[in-house]
Coordinates of C-alpha atoms in Angstrom, one line a residue:
Chain A
M27 CA 174.5 62.6 58.5
N28 CA 173.3 62.0 55.0
V29 CA 175.8 64.5 53.5
A30 CA 179.3 65.5 54.3
Q31 CA 179.6 68.8 56.2
G32 CA 180.8 71.5 53.8
D33 CA 178.5 70.7 51.0
V34 CA 177.6 73.4 48.4
W35 CA 174.8 73.2 45.9
S36 CA 173.6 75.7 43.3
P37 CA 170.1 76.2 41.9
V38 CA 171.4 75.9 38.3
I39 CA 170.3 78.8 36.1
T40 CA 168.3 77.8 33.0
P41 CA 169.3 78.9 29.5
F42 CA 166.7 79.9 26.9
D43 CA 166.8 80.2 23.2
A44 CA 165.3 83.1 21.2
D45 CA 161.9 81.4 21.3
L46 CA 162.2 80.9 25.1
S47 CA 162.6 77.1 24.8
V48 CA 165.3 75.6 27.0
D49 CA 168.8 75.2 25.5
T50 CA 169.6 71.8 26.9
E51 CA 173.1 71.7 25.6
R52 CA 173.9 75.0 27.3
L53 CA 172.3 73.8 30.5
V54 CA 174.4 70.6 30.5
A55 CA 177.6 72.6 29.8
H56 CA 176.9 75.0 32.7
A57 CA 176.1 72.0 35.0
R58 CA 179.4 70.3 34.0
W59 CA 181.3 73.5 34.8
L60 CA 179.6 73.7 38.2
E61 CA 180.3 70.0 38.9
S62 CA 184.0 70.5 37.9
H63 CA 184.2 73.1 40.7
G64 CA 182.7 70.8 43.3
I65 CA 179.2 72.2 43.3
G66 CA 176.1 70.0 43.6
L67 CA 173.3 70.7 41.1
A68 CA 170.1 71.8 42.7
V69 CA 168.4 72.2 39.3
F70 CA 164.9 73.6 39.2
G71 CA 165.3 75.9 42.1
T72 CA 163.8 79.4 42.4
N73 CA 166.9 80.8 40.6
S74 CA 166.4 78.2 37.9
E75 CA 163.1 79.8 37.0
A76 CA 161.7 76.4 37.7
N77 CA 158.1 77.5 38.1
S78 CA 158.3 79.1 34.7
L79 CA 159.0 75.6 33.3
S80 CA 156.3 73.0 32.6
V81 CA 156.5 69.6 34.4
A82 CA 157.2 67.9 31.0
E83 CA 160.1 70.3 30.3
K84 CA 161.7 69.5 33.7
Q85 CA 161.2 65.8 33.1
A86 CA 163.0 66.0 29.8
L87 CA 165.8 68.2 31.2
L88 CA 166.5 65.9 34.2
S89 CA 166.8 62.9 31.9
A90 CA 169.1 64.8 29.5
L91 CA 171.4 65.8 32.4
V92 CA 171.7 62.2 33.6
E93 CA 172.1 60.9 30.0
S94 CA 174.9 63.5 29.5
G95 CA 176.9 61.8 32.2
I96 CA 176.2 64.1 35.1
D97 CA 176.5 62.1 38.3
P98 CA 172.9 61.7 39.7
A99 CA 174.4 61.6 43.2
R100 CA 175.2 65.3 42.6
L101 CA 171.7 66.2 41.5
M102 CA 169.0 67.5 43.8
P103 CA 166.2 68.8 41.6
G104 CA 163.4 71.0 42.9
T105 CA 160.2 69.0 42.5
G106 CA 157.6 70.9 44.6
H107 CA 154.5 72.2 42.8
C108 CA 151.1 73.4 43.9
A109 CA 149.4 70.2 42.6
I110 CA 150.4 67.0 44.3
A111 CA 150.2 65.1 41.0
D112 CA 152.9 67.3 39.5
T113 CA 155.1 67.0 42.5
V114 CA 154.8 63.2 42.5
T115 CA 155.5 63.0 38.8
L116 CA 158.8 64.8 39.0
T117 CA 159.9 63.3 42.3
R118 CA 159.3 59.8 40.9
D119 CA 161.5 60.6 38.0
A120 CA 164.3 62.0 40.3
V121 CA 164.2 58.9 42.5
G122 CA 164.2 56.6 39.5
L123 CA 167.2 58.4 38.0
G124 CA 169.1 58.0 41.2
C125 CA 169.2 61.6 42.3
A126 CA 170.8 62.4 45.7
G127 CA 167.5 63.9 46.8
V128 CA 164.8 66.4 45.9
L129 CA 164.3 69.9 47.2
M130 CA 160.6 70.4 47.8
L131 CA 158.7 73.6 47.9
P132 CA 155.4 73.6 49.8
P133 CA 152.3 74.2 47.7
F134 CA 152.6 78.0 47.3
Y135 CA 149.3 79.3 45.9
Y136 CA 147.1 79.4 49.0
K137 CA 148.4 81.6 51.9
G138 CA 147.8 81.1 55.6
V139 CA 147.5 77.3 55.2
S140 CA 147.7 75.2 58.3
D141 CA 150.5 73.0 59.5
E142 CA 148.0 70.2 59.2
G143 CA 147.4 70.9 55.5
L144 CA 151.1 71.1 54.8
Y145 CA 151.7 67.9 56.7
R146 CA 149.0 66.2 54.6
Y147 CA 150.5 67.6 51.4
Y148 CA 154.0 66.3 52.1
S149 CA 152.8 63.0 53.5
E150 CA 150.5 62.4 50.5
V151 CA 153.5 63.0 48.2
I152 CA 155.7 60.7 50.1
E153 CA 153.1 57.9 50.2
R154 CA 152.4 58.2 46.5
V155 CA 156.1 58.2 45.5
A156 CA 156.3 55.1 47.7
D157 CA 160.0 54.5 47.2
P158 CA 162.4 53.9 50.1
R159 CA 165.2 55.6 48.1
L160 CA 163.4 59.0 48.3
R161 CA 165.5 61.7 50.2
L162 CA 163.4 64.8 50.7
Y163 CA 164.9 68.2 51.5
L164 CA 162.3 70.7 52.6
Y165 CA 162.5 74.2 51.0
H166 CA 161.7 77.1 53.3
I167 CA 161.5 80.3 51.3
P168 CA 158.9 82.6 52.9
P169 CA 160.0 85.7 51.0
V170 CA 159.0 84.1 47.7
A171 CA 156.6 81.2 48.4
Q172 CA 155.0 83.1 51.3
V173 CA 154.3 79.7 52.9
P174 CA 156.7 79.1 55.8
L175 CA 157.5 75.6 57.2
S176 CA 157.3 75.7 61.0
L177 CA 159.6 73.8 63.3
A178 CA 156.5 71.9 64.6
L179 CA 155.8 70.8 61.0
I180 CA 159.4 69.7 60.4
T181 CA 159.3 67.8 63.7
R182 CA 156.1 66.0 62.8
L183 CA 157.4 65.1 59.3
R184 CA 160.7 63.8 60.6
E185 CA 158.9 61.7 63.2
A186 CA 156.6 60.2 60.5
F187 CA 159.2 59.8 57.8
P188 CA 162.6 59.7 59.5
E189 CA 164.4 58.0 56.6
V190 CA 162.9 60.3 53.9
V191 CA 162.7 63.8 55.4
V192 CA 166.4 64.3 55.8
G193 CA 167.1 68.0 55.4
I194 CA 166.0 71.6 54.7
K195 CA 167.2 74.6 52.7
D196 CA 166.5 77.8 54.7
S197 CA 166.1 80.7 52.2
G198 CA 164.4 83.0 54.8
G199 CA 167.4 85.3 54.9
D200 CA 167.3 85.3 58.7
W201 CA 170.4 83.7 60.4
G202 CA 168.5 83.4 63.7
H203 CA 166.1 81.0 62.0
T204 CA 168.8 78.9 60.4
Q205 CA 170.5 78.7 63.8
A206 CA 167.2 77.5 65.4
L207 CA 166.9 74.8 62.7
I208 CA 170.4 73.6 63.3
E209 CA 170.0 73.6 67.1
A210 CA 166.7 71.8 66.8
F211 CA 167.5 69.2 64.2
A212 CA 171.1 68.9 63.1
G213 CA 172.3 66.9 66.1
D214 CA 171.1 63.6 64.7
G215 CA 172.1 64.2 61.2
F216 CA 169.3 66.4 59.7
A217 CA 171.1 68.4 57.0
V218 CA 170.4 72.2 57.4
Y219 CA 171.5 74.2 54.4
A220 CA 171.7 78.0 54.4
G221 CA 170.0 79.5 51.4
S222 CA 173.0 81.9 50.8
E223 CA 176.8 81.6 51.1
R224 CA 176.5 84.7 53.2
F225 CA 175.7 82.3 56.1
L226 CA 178.1 79.5 55.0
L227 CA 180.7 79.9 57.7
D228 CA 178.1 80.5 60.5
T229 CA 176.2 77.5 59.3
L230 CA 179.2 75.2 59.3
R231 CA 180.4 76.4 62.7
A232 CA 177.0 75.8 64.2
G233 CA 176.8 72.3 62.8
G234 CA 174.9 72.8 59.6
A235 CA 175.5 71.0 56.3
G236 CA 176.5 73.9 54.0
C237 CA 174.6 76.1 51.6
I238 CA 172.5 75.9 48.5
S239 CA 173.1 79.3 46.9
A240 CA 172.1 81.1 43.8
T241 CA 175.5 82.9 43.4
A242 CA 177.3 79.5 43.4
N243 CA 176.2 79.6 39.7
V244 CA 178.8 82.4 39.1
N245 CA 181.3 82.0 42.0
P246 CA 181.5 78.2 42.5
A247 CA 185.2 77.7 43.2
A248 CA 185.5 80.3 46.0
I249 CA 182.4 79.1 47.8
A250 CA 183.4 75.5 47.5
A251 CA 186.9 76.4 48.8
L252 CA 185.5 78.0 51.9
A253 CA 183.2 75.1 52.5
A254 CA 186.1 72.7 52.2
N255 CA 188.4 74.8 54.4
W256 CA 186.0 76.4 56.9
Q257 CA 188.3 75.6 59.8
A258 CA 191.3 77.4 58.2
A259 CA 192.7 80.5 59.8
D260 CA 191.7 82.8 56.9
A261 CA 188.1 81.6 56.8
D262 CA 186.6 84.9 58.0
D263 CA 188.5 86.8 55.3
R264 CA 187.2 84.4 52.7
Q265 CA 183.7 84.8 53.9
R266 CA 184.0 88.5 53.6
E267 CA 185.2 88.1 50.0
L268 CA 182.2 85.9 49.2
N269 CA 179.9 88.5 50.8
A270 CA 181.4 91.4 48.8
L271 CA 180.6 89.5 45.5
R272 CA 177.2 88.6 46.7
D273 CA 176.5 92.2 47.6
L274 CA 177.4 93.2 44.1
F275 CA 174.9 90.7 42.6
E276 CA 172.2 91.7 45.1
G277 CA 172.5 95.2 43.8
Y278 CA 170.5 94.0 40.8
P279 CA 167.7 91.5 40.3
V280 CA 169.8 88.4 41.1
I281 CA 168.6 86.0 38.4
P282 CA 169.0 88.5 35.5
A283 CA 172.3 89.6 37.0
M284 CA 173.7 86.1 37.2
K285 CA 172.6 85.4 33.6
A286 CA 174.2 88.6 32.4
A287 CA 177.5 87.7 34.1
T288 CA 177.3 84.2 32.7
A289 CA 176.6 85.6 29.2
H290 CA 179.7 87.8 29.4
F291 CA 182.1 85.3 30.9
S292 CA 180.9 82.4 28.7
A293 CA 180.9 84.6 25.6
R294 CA 177.4 83.3 25.0
P295 CA 175.2 86.5 24.9
D296 CA 172.1 84.3 24.7
W297 CA 172.5 83.5 28.4
R298 CA 170.9 86.9 29.2
R299 CA 167.4 85.7 28.4
V300 CA 164.8 85.0 31.1
R301 CA 161.2 83.9 30.9
P302 CA 158.5 86.4 31.8
P303 CA 157.5 87.6 34.4
L304 CA 161.3 88.1 34.9
V305 CA 163.0 90.8 32.7
A306 CA 166.6 90.5 31.5
L307 CA 169.1 93.1 32.6
D308 CA 169.4 95.8 29.9
E309 CA 172.6 96.5 28.0
G310 CA 173.6 99.4 30.3
H311 CA 173.1 97.5 33.6
S312 CA 174.8 94.4 32.1
A313 CA 177.9 96.4 31.1
E314 CA 178.0 98.2 34.5
L315 CA 177.8 94.8 36.3
V316 CA 180.6 93.3 34.2
Q317 CA 182.7 96.4 34.8
S318 CA 182.3 96.1 38.5
L319 CA 183.0 92.4 38.4
E320 CA 186.2 92.9 36.4
A321 CA 187.3 95.7 38.7
M322 CA 187.1 93.1 41.5
G323 CA 189.3 90.7 39.5
F324 CA 186.3 88.3 39.2
A325 CA 186.4 85.6 36.5
M326 CA 184.6 82.4 35.6
P327 CA 187.6 80.3 34.7
G328 CA 187.0 77.5 32.2
L329 CA 183.5 78.6 31.4
V330 CA 184.3 79.7 27.9
E331 CA 185.9 76.4 27.1
V332 CA 183.0 74.3 28.4
S333 CA 180.5 76.6 26.7
H334 CA 182.0 76.3 23.3
G335 CA 183.2 72.7 23.6
Chain B
M6 CA 130.1 95.7 26.3
N7 CA 131.0 92.1 26.0
V8 CA 128.7 90.9 28.8
A9 CA 125.3 92.0 30.0
Q10 CA 125.3 94.1 33.1
G11 CA 124.1 92.0 36.0
D12 CA 126.2 89.0 35.2
V13 CA 127.1 86.5 38.0
W14 CA 129.7 83.7 37.8
S15 CA 130.9 81.2 40.3
P16 CA 134.4 79.6 40.6
V17 CA 132.8 76.1 40.6
I18 CA 134.0 74.0 43.6
T19 CA 135.7 70.7 42.5
P20 CA 134.5 67.3 44.0
F21 CA 137.1 64.7 44.9
D22 CA 136.8 60.9 45.4
A23 CA 138.3 59.0 48.3
D24 CA 141.6 58.8 46.4
L25 CA 141.5 62.5 45.7
S26 CA 140.8 62.1 42.0
V27 CA 138.2 64.4 40.6
D28 CA 134.6 63.1 40.4
T29 CA 133.7 64.4 37.0
E30 CA 130.1 63.3 37.2
R31 CA 129.6 65.2 40.4
L32 CA 131.3 68.3 38.9
V33 CA 129.0 68.2 35.9
A34 CA 125.9 67.9 38.2
H35 CA 127.0 70.8 40.3
A36 CA 127.7 72.9 37.2
R37 CA 124.3 72.0 35.8
W38 CA 122.6 73.1 39.0
L39 CA 124.5 76.4 39.0
E40 CA 123.6 76.9 35.3
S41 CA 120.0 76.3 36.1
H42 CA 120.1 79.2 38.5
G43 CA 121.6 81.6 35.9
I44 CA 125.1 81.4 37.2
G45 CA 128.1 81.4 34.7
L46 CA 130.8 78.8 35.4
A47 CA 134.2 80.2 36.2
V48 CA 135.6 76.7 36.6
F49 CA 139.2 76.4 37.8
G50 CA 139.2 79.4 40.1
T51 CA 140.8 79.9 43.4
N52 CA 137.8 78.4 45.1
S53 CA 137.9 75.5 42.6
E54 CA 141.3 74.5 44.1
A55 CA 142.5 74.9 40.5
N56 CA 146.2 75.1 41.4
S57 CA 145.8 71.8 43.2
L58 CA 144.9 70.2 39.8
S59 CA 147.3 69.3 37.1
V60 CA 147.0 70.9 33.6
A61 CA 146.0 67.5 32.2
E62 CA 143.2 67.1 34.8
K63 CA 141.8 70.6 33.9
Q64 CA 142.0 69.8 30.2
A65 CA 140.0 66.6 30.7
L66 CA 137.4 68.3 32.9
L67 CA 136.8 71.2 30.5
S68 CA 136.2 68.7 27.7
A69 CA 133.9 66.7 29.9
L70 CA 131.9 69.7 30.9
V71 CA 131.3 70.7 27.2
E72 CA 130.6 67.2 26.2
S73 CA 128.0 66.9 28.9
G74 CA 126.0 69.7 27.3
I75 CA 127.1 72.7 29.4
D76 CA 126.9 75.8 27.1
P77 CA 130.5 76.9 26.5
A78 CA 129.2 80.5 26.3
R79 CA 128.6 80.1 30.0
L80 CA 132.1 78.8 30.8
M81 CA 135.0 81.1 31.8
P82 CA 137.8 78.7 33.0
G83 CA 140.8 79.9 35.0
T84 CA 143.8 79.3 32.8
G85 CA 146.7 81.3 34.4
H86 CA 149.7 79.3 35.6
C87 CA 153.2 80.2 36.6
A88 CA 154.6 78.7 33.4
I89 CA 153.6 80.3 30.1
A90 CA 153.4 76.9 28.4
D91 CA 150.8 75.7 30.8
T92 CA 148.7 78.9 30.5
V93 CA 148.8 78.6 26.7
T94 CA 147.8 74.9 26.7
L95 CA 144.7 75.4 28.8
T96 CA 143.8 78.7 27.2
R97 CA 144.0 77.2 23.7
D98 CA 141.6 74.4 24.8
A99 CA 139.2 76.9 26.2
V100 CA 139.2 79.0 23.0
G101 CA 138.9 75.9 20.9
L102 CA 135.9 74.7 22.9
G103 CA 134.1 78.0 22.4
C104 CA 134.3 79.2 26.0
A105 CA 133.1 82.7 26.7
G106 CA 136.5 83.7 28.0
V107 CA 139.3 82.8 30.3
L108 CA 140.1 84.2 33.7
M109 CA 143.9 84.6 33.9
L110 CA 145.9 84.8 37.1
P111 CA 149.3 86.4 36.8
P112 CA 152.3 84.1 37.3
F113 CA 152.3 84.0 41.1
Y114 CA 155.6 82.4 42.2
Y115 CA 157.9 85.4 42.0
K116 CA 157.0 88.4 44.1
G117 CA 157.7 92.0 43.4
V118 CA 157.8 91.5 39.7
S119 CA 157.6 94.5 37.5
D120 CA 154.7 95.7 35.3
E121 CA 157.1 95.2 32.4
G122 CA 157.5 91.5 33.3
L123 CA 153.8 91.0 33.7
Y124 CA 153.1 92.7 30.4
R125 CA 155.6 90.4 28.7
Y126 CA 153.9 87.4 30.4
Y127 CA 150.4 88.3 29.2
S128 CA 151.4 89.4 25.8
E129 CA 153.5 86.3 25.2
V130 CA 150.5 84.2 26.2
I131 CA 148.2 86.1 23.9
E132 CA 150.6 85.9 20.9
R133 CA 151.1 82.2 21.4
V134 CA 147.4 81.4 21.6
A135 CA 147.1 83.5 18.5
D136 CA 143.3 83.2 18.2
P137 CA 141.1 86.2 17.5
R138 CA 138.3 84.4 19.5
L139 CA 140.3 84.8 22.8
R140 CA 138.6 86.9 25.4
L141 CA 140.8 87.4 28.4
Y142 CA 139.7 88.5 31.8
L143 CA 142.5 89.5 34.2
Y144 CA 142.4 88.1 37.7
H145 CA 143.5 90.5 40.4
I146 CA 143.7 88.7 43.7
P147 CA 146.6 90.1 45.7
P148 CA 145.6 88.5 49.1
V149 CA 146.3 85.1 47.5
A150 CA 148.5 85.5 44.4
Q151 CA 150.5 88.3 46.1
V152 CA 151.0 89.7 42.6
P153 CA 148.7 92.7 42.0
L154 CA 147.8 94.0 38.5
S155 CA 148.2 97.8 38.4
L156 CA 146.0 100.2 36.5
A157 CA 149.0 101.1 34.4
L158 CA 149.5 97.5 33.4
I159 CA 145.8 97.1 32.6
T160 CA 145.9 100.3 30.5
R161 CA 148.9 99.0 28.5
L162 CA 147.4 95.6 27.9
R163 CA 144.1 97.1 26.8
E164 CA 145.9 99.4 24.4
A165 CA 147.9 96.5 22.9
F166 CA 145.1 94.0 22.8
P167 CA 141.8 95.9 22.8
E168 CA 139.8 93.0 21.4
V169 CA 141.3 90.4 23.7
V170 CA 141.8 92.0 27.2
V171 CA 138.1 92.7 27.9
G172 CA 137.6 92.5 31.6
I173 CA 138.9 91.9 35.1
K174 CA 137.9 90.2 38.3
D175 CA 138.9 92.2 41.4
S176 CA 139.3 89.9 44.4
G177 CA 141.3 92.4 46.4
G178 CA 138.4 92.8 48.8
D179 CA 138.7 96.6 48.7
W180 CA 135.7 98.4 47.2
G181 CA 137.7 101.5 46.6
H182 CA 139.9 99.6 44.2
T183 CA 137.0 98.1 42.3
Q184 CA 135.5 101.5 42.0
A185 CA 138.7 102.9 40.6
L186 CA 138.8 100.1 38.0
I187 CA 135.2 100.8 37.0
E188 CA 135.9 104.6 36.8
A189 CA 139.0 104.0 34.7
F190 CA 137.9 101.3 32.3
A191 CA 134.2 100.5 32.4
G192 CA 133.1 103.5 30.3
D193 CA 134.0 101.8 27.0
G194 CA 132.8 98.3 27.8
F195 CA 135.6 96.8 29.9
A196 CA 133.9 94.3 32.2
V197 CA 134.7 94.8 35.9
Y198 CA 133.6 92.0 38.2
A199 CA 133.7 92.3 41.9
G200 CA 135.2 89.2 43.5
S201 CA 132.4 88.9 46.0
E202 CA 128.7 89.4 46.0
R203 CA 129.2 91.7 48.9
F204 CA 130.0 94.4 46.4
L205 CA 127.4 93.4 43.8
L206 CA 125.0 96.3 44.2
D207 CA 127.8 98.8 44.5
T208 CA 129.5 97.4 41.4
L209 CA 126.3 97.5 39.3
R210 CA 125.4 101.0 40.4
A211 CA 128.8 102.2 39.5
G212 CA 128.7 100.7 36.1
G213 CA 130.5 97.4 36.6
A214 CA 129.5 94.1 35.1
G215 CA 128.6 92.0 38.1
C216 CA 130.4 89.5 40.3
I217 CA 132.4 86.3 40.2
S218 CA 131.9 84.9 43.6
A219 CA 132.8 81.8 45.6
T220 CA 129.6 81.8 47.6
A221 CA 127.6 81.7 44.3
N222 CA 128.3 78.0 44.6
V223 CA 125.9 77.7 47.5
N224 CA 123.7 80.7 47.1
P225 CA 123.2 81.1 43.3
A226 CA 119.6 81.9 43.0
A227 CA 119.6 84.9 45.5
I228 CA 122.7 86.4 44.0
A229 CA 121.4 86.0 40.4
A230 CA 118.1 87.5 41.5
L231 CA 119.8 90.6 42.9
A232 CA 121.9 91.0 39.8
A233 CA 118.8 90.8 37.6
N234 CA 116.8 93.2 39.8
W235 CA 119.4 95.6 41.1
Q236 CA 117.3 98.6 40.3
A237 CA 114.3 97.3 42.3
A238 CA 113.2 99.1 45.4
D239 CA 114.2 96.3 47.8
A240 CA 117.7 95.9 46.3
D241 CA 119.5 97.1 49.5
D242 CA 117.5 94.7 51.6
R243 CA 118.5 91.8 49.3
Q244 CA 122.1 92.9 49.4
R245 CA 122.0 92.8 53.2
E246 CA 120.6 89.2 53.0
L247 CA 123.4 88.2 50.7
N248 CA 126.0 89.7 53.1
A249 CA 124.6 87.9 56.1
L250 CA 125.0 84.6 54.4
R251 CA 128.4 85.5 53.2
D252 CA 129.4 86.5 56.7
L253 CA 128.4 83.0 57.9
F254 CA 130.6 81.3 55.4
E255 CA 133.5 83.6 56.0
G256 CA 133.4 82.5 59.7
Y257 CA 135.0 79.3 58.4
P258 CA 137.7 78.6 55.8
V259 CA 135.5 79.3 52.9
I260 CA 136.3 76.5 50.5
P261 CA 135.9 73.7 53.1
A262 CA 132.7 75.5 54.4
M263 CA 131.1 75.6 50.9
K264 CA 132.0 72.0 50.4
A265 CA 130.5 71.0 53.8
A266 CA 127.3 72.8 52.9
T267 CA 127.1 71.3 49.5
A268 CA 127.7 67.8 51.0
H269 CA 124.8 68.3 53.4
F270 CA 122.3 69.8 51.0
S271 CA 123.2 67.4 48.1
A272 CA 123.1 64.4 50.5
R273 CA 126.6 63.5 49.1
P274 CA 128.9 63.5 52.1
D275 CA 131.9 63.0 49.8
W276 CA 131.6 66.6 48.7
R277 CA 133.5 67.6 52.0
R278 CA 136.8 66.4 50.6
V279 CA 139.5 68.9 49.7
R280 CA 143.0 68.4 48.3
P281 CA 146.0 69.3 50.6
P282 CA 147.2 71.8 51.6
L283 CA 143.5 72.6 52.4
V284 CA 141.8 70.7 55.2
A285 CA 138.2 69.7 55.2
L286 CA 135.9 71.0 57.9
D287 CA 135.7 68.5 60.7
E288 CA 132.3 66.9 61.7
G289 CA 131.7 69.4 64.6
H290 CA 132.2 72.5 62.5
S291 CA 130.2 71.0 59.6
A292 CA 127.3 70.3 61.9
E293 CA 127.5 73.8 63.4
L294 CA 127.6 75.4 60.0
V295 CA 124.6 73.4 58.7
Q296 CA 122.7 74.3 61.9
S297 CA 123.4 78.0 61.4
L298 CA 122.3 77.7 57.8
E299 CA 119.1 75.9 58.6
A300 CA 118.3 78.5 61.3
M301 CA 118.5 81.2 58.6
G302 CA 116.1 79.2 56.4
F303 CA 118.9 78.5 53.9
A304 CA 118.5 75.7 51.4
M305 CA 120.0 74.6 48.0
P306 CA 116.8 73.7 46.2
G307 CA 117.0 71.1 43.5
L308 CA 120.6 70.1 44.4
V309 CA 119.6 66.7 45.8
E310 CA 117.8 65.8 42.6
V311 CA 120.6 66.9 40.2
S312 CA 123.2 65.1 42.5
H313 CA 121.4 61.8 42.4
G314 CA 120.0 62.0 38.9

C-alpha cells in the first residue's frame, strides 16, 4: 500500500482577490490550517476551480506552497488537462517538488472517447514525464468530466505502469462503483479513495484508502478523526454527523457554499469570491448557511488565527 | 450584417509529426488550399483538436498562419478555454493580428452552470480584451462541451456588447434550434452559422449566414459552390450530394476520417495522426473509406500540389 489506510485529502479551495487573481498568502494559510488538522492537500481539484486557473498560475502556486514550508509529501496536485503538454508540464513540476503524487483527470473535452484513446493519453503523459518518482492517481468524475475511466482501462494502465498508476479517486457518487474498484484493485495495494466523506466508513471497511473530499475544506478535524478511528464503536454515529454537515453544504452550490463558510469563519469576507462561470453565494444565502451551521454548533477552530497571522 | 450571406468556414484540421508536435508547414499548406476554394479558416475548432493544443502552441500557429500570407480577414480562430486568462491571451492575439473574429466556446469543465455565470465569463473576457476591434462568435456545441448557450444568455450578451457579440455557430445538430436562433437574432444582422453543411441550404433560406463545418476540410469546393448559388434551381440536388458525402464521413469517427482522406488525397500519410485521446483510423478502415470516396468520384483537386510545393 502506498498510503496508510485512513487517509483524508481535500481539494483545497482557491482564494481570489478583487481582480480575480489568486491570493497566494490566503491559499498558504488555508493549506496550513488543513495540514494542522491532518488533511492532505489535493490542490487544483474540481473544488479548487483548477480548470479556471492557467497552467502558469498553478505552477507558481505549487512552488509557493512548497516554499512556504508545506510538506510536499502531503501534496497531491491535480495535473490533468485536455492537452498532453499542459498535463506533462504541471506533473513534472509536482514530481520535481517531491509531491506525494498527482491526481489526474482524463482529457475532458471530447466525449465518448475510447479506452484505447484514454490509454494512449495516460501512457503518453507517463512516458513524457519519464520519472520513476511519479505516483499517479486516476481521477474518475463522470458527473463533471463526462469521461469515465473503466475498470478495463485501469487494469491495462496498472499492468503497463504498476509502479506509477497507484490509485484512484472515485467521484462518481455511486458507492457500488467504489466498492467494485476496491474489490478489483485494492487487494494488492492500489489506493481507492471515495470522492466524498459520505462513503468514508464504507470505503475503509471494504479495504479502501480513505477519501478526497471537498467538504474536508471546512470540516477537516471531524473527517480526519473518523478516518483515524474508523474501527471505534461510535464510528457509525460519527459518519452520520459528517453526512448531516455534508447534506447542509450540498443544499447549495458546494464550492460557493464552502467559500462563504470559510469567509465567515476566517473573518475574511474576500473568501467568497469565485471565478466565472461559477457565481458566489449572495448575501442572503450566505447568511442563511452560516446560521444553519452555527445552529449545528459548527466551527472552524483556529482558522481566524491562521488567516490573520 | 458583419458577413456576407453564403459564408463557409472550416475548423481546419491540425497536422502532427511523429512526435505529435504540430507540422506548421503542412497546416499552412492545408489552410492555403481551403482558402483557394473560398473557405474561411476557423482554426482551433473542435475538429482541429484545439483543446489538445496548449495555448502557446496556438499562439505560435496563429502567428505563423498570418506570417505565411493567409489573409487575417479569413481567419476566425477558436479561443475559448476553461480559464479566462487563457481565453483572453489567445483572443488578444487574434484581435492584434487582425482576424475577422474569434469563435468562443464557453468554459466547459463545470456542468449545469448558470446563465449568470456564463454571462460573467464572457463579459469578463470582453472587458479584459478591451479592444473595439473584437468580433466574438459564440460557439454552441452541447453534444461535446455539454454547456449550452441559451437564447436568454445570447440576448443579454448582445444587449451588453452589441458591437462585439455578432454571431454564433450552432453545432447542436438540431435544425429547430438553429431556426430559432435565426428567427430570434438574424433580423438585425447577427450571423447564425449552422455547424454542419447538412443545414446549409435551410440556414441560408431562413436568413442565416452560412455554415462552419468540419467536412469543409475535405469537400470545400462543393460546399462553397452551394453557398454561393443557394438560390439556383439545382440547389436541393447539390444539398443532397453534400449530405451523401457527409453521411460517409459520419460513418467513422469524423476527425480521424477527415485526416485519413486528407492523407490519401495529399499523398502525405503523416496526416493520419491525431493526438490522444483521439485514435487514428486503422489501415483497414482508411482503405475502406478511400475506396468508398473514390467510388463516389470524390477528389481533393490541387491538394497534392499544395502539399508538396
